[in-house]
Coordinates of C-alpha atoms in Angstrom, one line a residue:
M25 CA -79.2 -41.1 4.9
L26 CA -76.0 -41.4 2.8
G27 CA -76.6 -38.0 1.2
R28 CA -77.0 -36.3 4.6
L29 CA -73.8 -38.0 5.8
I30 CA -71.8 -36.8 2.8
A31 CA -73.3 -33.3 3.1
A32 CA -72.4 -33.1 6.8
R33 CA -68.8 -34.1 6.0
V34 CA -68.5 -31.6 3.1
A35 CA -70.0 -28.9 5.4
A36 CA -67.4 -29.6 8.0
I37 CA -64.6 -29.1 5.5
G38 CA -66.3 -25.8 4.4
T39 CA -66.6 -24.6 8.0
T40 CA -62.9 -25.3 8.6
A41 CA -61.9 -23.6 5.3
N42 CA -64.0 -20.5 6.2
A43 CA -62.3 -20.3 9.6
I44 CA -58.9 -20.5 8.0
I45 CA -59.9 -17.7 5.6
A46 CA -60.9 -15.6 8.6
G47 CA -57.5 -16.1 10.1
D48 CA -58.0 -18.9 12.5
Y49 CA -55.1 -21.2 11.4
S50 CA -55.5 -23.5 14.3
R51 CA -58.8 -25.0 13.0
R52 CA -58.8 -28.5 11.6
V53 CA -61.3 -30.8 9.9
P54 CA -62.9 -33.2 12.4
I55 CA -62.0 -36.8 11.5
D56 CA -64.9 -39.3 11.6
S57 CA -64.3 -42.2 13.8
L58 CA -65.9 -44.5 11.2
G59 CA -62.9 -44.0 8.9
G60 CA -63.2 -44.4 5.2
T61 CA -62.3 -42.1 2.3
F62 CA -63.6 -38.9 3.9
A63 CA -61.5 -39.6 7.0
D64 CA -58.4 -40.2 4.9
Q65 CA -59.1 -36.9 3.0
A66 CA -59.6 -35.1 6.2
R67 CA -56.2 -36.3 7.5
V68 CA -54.5 -35.1 4.2
F69 CA -56.4 -31.7 4.5
N70 CA -55.3 -31.3 8.1
R71 CA -51.6 -32.1 7.3
M72 CA -51.8 -29.3 4.7
L73 CA -53.3 -27.0 7.3
D74 CA -50.5 -27.9 9.7
R75 CA -48.0 -26.9 7.0
I76 CA -49.9 -23.6 6.3
E77 CA -50.0 -22.8 10.0
S78 CA -46.3 -23.4 10.4
L79 CA -45.5 -21.2 7.4
M80 CA -47.7 -18.4 8.6
D81 CA -46.2 -18.6 12.1
N82 CA -42.7 -18.4 10.5
L83 CA -43.7 -15.5 8.3
R84 CA -45.0 -13.6 11.4
Q85 CA -41.9 -14.3 13.3
V86 CA -39.6 -13.4 10.5
S87 CA -41.5 -10.1 9.8
S88 CA -41.2 -9.2 13.5
D89 CA -37.5 -10.2 13.6
I90 CA -36.7 -8.1 10.5
A91 CA -38.4 -5.1 11.9
H92 CA -36.5 -5.5 15.2
D93 CA -33.1 -6.2 13.6
L94 CA -33.4 -3.3 11.1
R95 CA -34.5 -0.7 13.6
T96 CA -31.0 -0.2 15.1
P97 CA -29.0 0.1 11.9
L98 CA -31.6 2.3 10.2
T99 CA -31.6 4.6 13.3
R100 CA -27.8 4.8 13.2
L101 CA -27.9 5.5 9.5
Q102 CA -30.5 8.3 9.9
A103 CA -28.4 9.9 12.7
M104 CA -25.2 9.8 10.5
L105 CA -26.9 11.4 7.6
R106 CA -28.5 14.1 9.7
D107 CA -25.1 14.8 11.3
A108 CA -23.4 14.9 7.9
S109 CA -25.9 17.5 6.7
E110 CA -25.1 19.9 9.4
E111 CA -23.5 23.1 8.0
E112 CA -21.2 23.7 11.0
I113 CA -19.2 20.5 10.8
G114 CA -15.9 20.3 9.0
E115 CA -15.3 18.5 5.7
D116 CA -13.2 15.8 7.3
E117 CA -15.9 15.0 9.8
R118 CA -18.5 15.0 7.0
R119 CA -16.5 12.6 4.9
T120 CA -16.1 10.3 8.0
L121 CA -19.8 10.3 8.7
I122 CA -20.7 9.6 5.0
A123 CA -18.2 6.7 5.0
A124 CA -19.7 5.3 8.2
A125 CA -23.2 5.6 6.6
D126 CA -22.0 3.8 3.5
R127 CA -20.7 0.9 5.7
E128 CA -24.1 0.8 7.5
C129 CA -25.9 0.6 4.1
E130 CA -23.6 -2.3 3.1
D131 CA -24.4 -4.1 6.3
I132 CA -28.1 -3.8 5.7
L133 CA -27.7 -5.0 2.1
R134 CA -25.7 -8.0 3.4
L135 CA -28.7 -8.8 5.7
F136 CA -31.1 -8.9 2.8
A137 CA -28.6 -10.9 0.7
A138 CA -28.4 -13.5 3.4
M139 CA -32.2 -13.7 3.7
L140 CA -32.5 -14.2 -0.1
R141 CA -29.9 -17.0 0.0
I142 CA -31.8 -18.8 2.8
G143 CA -35.0 -18.4 0.8
E144 CA -33.5 -19.7 -2.4
V145 CA -32.1 -22.8 -0.7
Q146 CA -35.2 -23.5 1.4
E147 CA -37.7 -23.0 -1.4
G148 CA -35.6 -24.7 -4.1
R149 CA -35.3 -21.6 -6.3
R150 CA -31.6 -21.9 -6.5
R151 CA -30.5 -24.2 -9.3
P152 CA -28.1 -26.7 -7.7
H153 CA -24.9 -28.0 -9.2
V154 CA -24.7 -31.3 -7.4
A155 CA -21.8 -33.6 -8.1
A156 CA -19.6 -36.1 -6.2
I157 CA -17.0 -33.8 -4.5
R158 CA -13.9 -34.5 -2.5
L159 CA -14.6 -32.6 0.7
D160 CA -11.1 -32.9 2.2
S161 CA -9.6 -30.7 -0.4
L162 CA -12.3 -28.0 0.0
V163 CA -12.0 -28.1 3.8
E164 CA -8.2 -27.8 3.7
D165 CA -8.4 -24.8 1.4
I166 CA -11.0 -23.0 3.4
V167 CA -9.2 -23.5 6.8
E168 CA -5.9 -22.4 5.2
S169 CA -7.5 -19.2 3.8
Y170 CA -9.2 -18.3 7.1
A171 CA -6.4 -19.1 9.6
P172 CA -4.7 -15.6 9.0
V173 CA -8.1 -13.9 9.7
F174 CA -8.2 -15.7 13.1
A175 CA -4.6 -14.8 13.8
D176 CA -5.3 -11.1 13.2
G177 CA -7.8 -11.3 16.1
S178 CA -5.4 -13.2 18.4
Q179 CA -7.4 -16.4 17.8
Q180 CA -6.4 -19.8 16.3
L181 CA -8.1 -21.9 13.6
L182 CA -6.8 -25.4 13.4
L183 CA -7.5 -28.4 11.1
E184 CA -7.6 -31.2 13.6
E185 CA -8.4 -34.1 11.3
C186 CA -9.3 -34.4 7.6
E187 CA -10.0 -37.8 6.1
P188 CA -10.4 -38.2 2.4
C189 CA -14.2 -38.1 2.0
T190 CA -16.6 -37.8 -0.9
I191 CA -20.2 -36.6 -0.8
R192 CA -22.7 -35.5 -3.4
C193 CA -23.2 -31.8 -2.9
D194 CA -23.3 -28.3 -4.4
A195 CA -19.7 -27.2 -3.8
D196 CA -20.6 -23.5 -3.6
L197 CA -23.2 -24.2 -0.9
F198 CA -20.8 -26.4 1.0
N199 CA -18.3 -23.6 1.0
Q200 CA -20.9 -21.2 2.3
L201 CA -21.9 -23.7 5.1
L202 CA -18.3 -24.2 6.3
V203 CA -17.4 -20.5 6.0
N204 CA -20.5 -19.6 8.1
L205 CA -19.6 -22.1 10.8
I206 CA -16.0 -20.8 10.9
E207 CA -17.1 -17.1 10.9
N208 CA -19.7 -17.9 13.7
A209 CA -17.0 -19.3 15.8
R210 CA -14.6 -16.4 15.2
L211 CA -17.3 -13.7 16.0
H212 CA -18.5 -15.4 19.2
T213 CA -15.3 -16.4 20.8
P214 CA -12.8 -14.1 22.7
E215 CA -9.1 -13.5 22.1
H216 CA -6.8 -16.5 22.5
S217 CA -9.6 -19.0 21.8
V218 CA -9.1 -22.0 19.5
T219 CA -11.5 -23.2 16.8
Q220 CA -10.9 -26.7 15.4
V221 CA -12.3 -28.2 12.2
S222 CA -12.4 -31.9 11.4
L223 CA -13.7 -34.1 8.7
R224 CA -14.1 -37.8 9.2
R225 CA -16.1 -40.9 8.4
N226 CA -18.6 -41.9 11.0
A227 CA -20.9 -45.0 10.6
G228 CA -21.6 -44.5 6.9
L229 CA -21.8 -40.7 7.2
I230 CA -19.4 -37.9 6.6
A231 CA -19.1 -35.8 9.8
L232 CA -17.9 -32.1 9.4
R233 CA -17.2 -30.7 12.9
V234 CA -16.4 -27.2 14.0
S235 CA -15.7 -26.8 17.7
D236 CA -14.4 -23.9 19.8
N237 CA -13.5 -23.3 23.4
G238 CA -15.5 -20.1 23.8
P239 CA -18.6 -19.4 26.0
G240 CA -20.7 -22.0 24.1
V241 CA -24.5 -22.0 23.9
P242 CA -26.8 -23.2 26.7
A243 CA -28.6 -26.5 26.0
G244 CA -32.0 -24.9 26.0
D245 CA -30.9 -22.4 23.3
R246 CA -29.2 -24.7 20.8
Q247 CA -32.1 -25.4 18.5
D248 CA -33.2 -21.8 18.6
V249 CA -29.8 -20.5 17.3
L250 CA -30.5 -22.4 14.0
R251 CA -33.5 -20.1 13.4
R252 CA -33.3 -16.8 11.5
F253 CA -32.4 -13.7 13.4
V254 CA -32.0 -15.5 16.7
R255 CA -29.1 -13.9 18.7
L256 CA -28.4 -14.7 22.4
E257 CA -28.4 -11.7 24.7
R258 CA -24.6 -11.8 25.2
S259 CA -24.1 -11.7 21.4
R260 CA -26.2 -8.6 20.8
S261 CA -23.1 -6.4 20.6
A262 CA -21.3 -8.7 18.1
P263 CA -21.4 -8.1 14.4
G264 CA -24.0 -9.9 12.3
H265 CA -27.7 -10.4 12.2
G266 CA -28.3 -13.9 13.5
L267 CA -28.5 -15.5 10.0
G268 CA -25.3 -17.4 9.8
L269 CA -26.4 -20.6 11.4
A270 CA -29.9 -20.3 9.9
L271 CA -28.2 -20.5 6.4
V272 CA -26.1 -23.4 7.6
A273 CA -29.3 -25.2 8.6
A274 CA -31.0 -24.5 5.3
I275 CA -27.9 -25.8 3.3
A276 CA -27.7 -28.9 5.5
A277 CA -31.4 -29.7 4.9
F278 CA -30.9 -29.2 1.2
H279 CA -28.2 -31.9 1.3
D280 CA -30.3 -34.2 3.6
A281 CA -27.7 -33.7 6.3
E282 CA -28.3 -33.6 10.1
I283 CA -27.0 -30.8 12.4
V284 CA -26.0 -31.7 15.9
L285 CA -25.1 -28.9 18.5
A286 CA -23.3 -30.1 21.6
D287 CA -21.3 -28.8 24.5
A288 CA -17.5 -28.7 24.0
A289 CA -17.0 -28.0 27.8
P290 CA -16.2 -25.2 27.3
G291 CA -17.4 -24.0 24.0
L292 CA -19.7 -25.2 21.2
I293 CA -19.5 -28.2 18.9
V294 CA -21.5 -28.0 15.6
E295 CA -21.4 -31.2 13.7
V296 CA -23.0 -31.6 10.2
N297 CA -23.5 -35.3 9.2
F298 CA -23.7 -35.7 5.4
P299 CA -24.7 -39.0 3.6
A300 CA -21.5 -40.4 2.0
A301 CA -21.4 -40.6 -1.8
D302 CA -21.1 -44.0 -3.6
T303 CA -19.6 -42.5 -6.7
P304 CA -16.0 -41.5 -7.2
P305 CA -15.1 -37.8 -6.9
T306 CA -15.3 -35.5 -10.0
F307 CA -11.8 -34.2 -9.5

């Protein structure tokens, strides 16, 4: 009797495993209502399958998104190279087309570089240099360096508030996170818009906030924009590939930080809440 019961439970695991091998990632091991060791193992096995299904869904989505996002720049690149090879065009026009093709190649390379950075952070392949860092100095420097870029586009970048704060973080990754947030605001807001950056303490956390008075993001789309390659329809003509906020989300997760997207009425608020450090800063 016991032998048949054990054999039936092992067979159930085997049936599920074979279904997974055949491509049915939705299958799970049935959990016996009697409980016990086999039920506990089935729950662990099913959690593993949940993770595998999630990874496979993400892989399919990313593969589809890459193909979709690369089609347009590769088509433009092909057209430029074909035009540049025409014998009847002048040398000045040929040089212009080759320069444009070169910029298109750089844009594609930036896409892959961003994808690699996200993968390195999410999969732990990037060796971190985590230390207790004074964030206020970093934030002030980044805002100061990017303010002229905003001014060139008839936009404003302001440092609203910057409390002395310390967190344990990888300084390079934090720089990337804030630069991506600032660049996202610059690219998706019109002329004469204002982007504000603040850093403050909030209930035991360090809150980094970037807000703008642009068109904002509808409530139903806010979690989606943190995924790779997601671009809202009105942003299709803007530069970029929809990876900026995905990299922000990966870096935030690396630091056990929480991202909150909210309505600035008008505009978008992105707030990243980091755990505060208990140790003194390293500089």
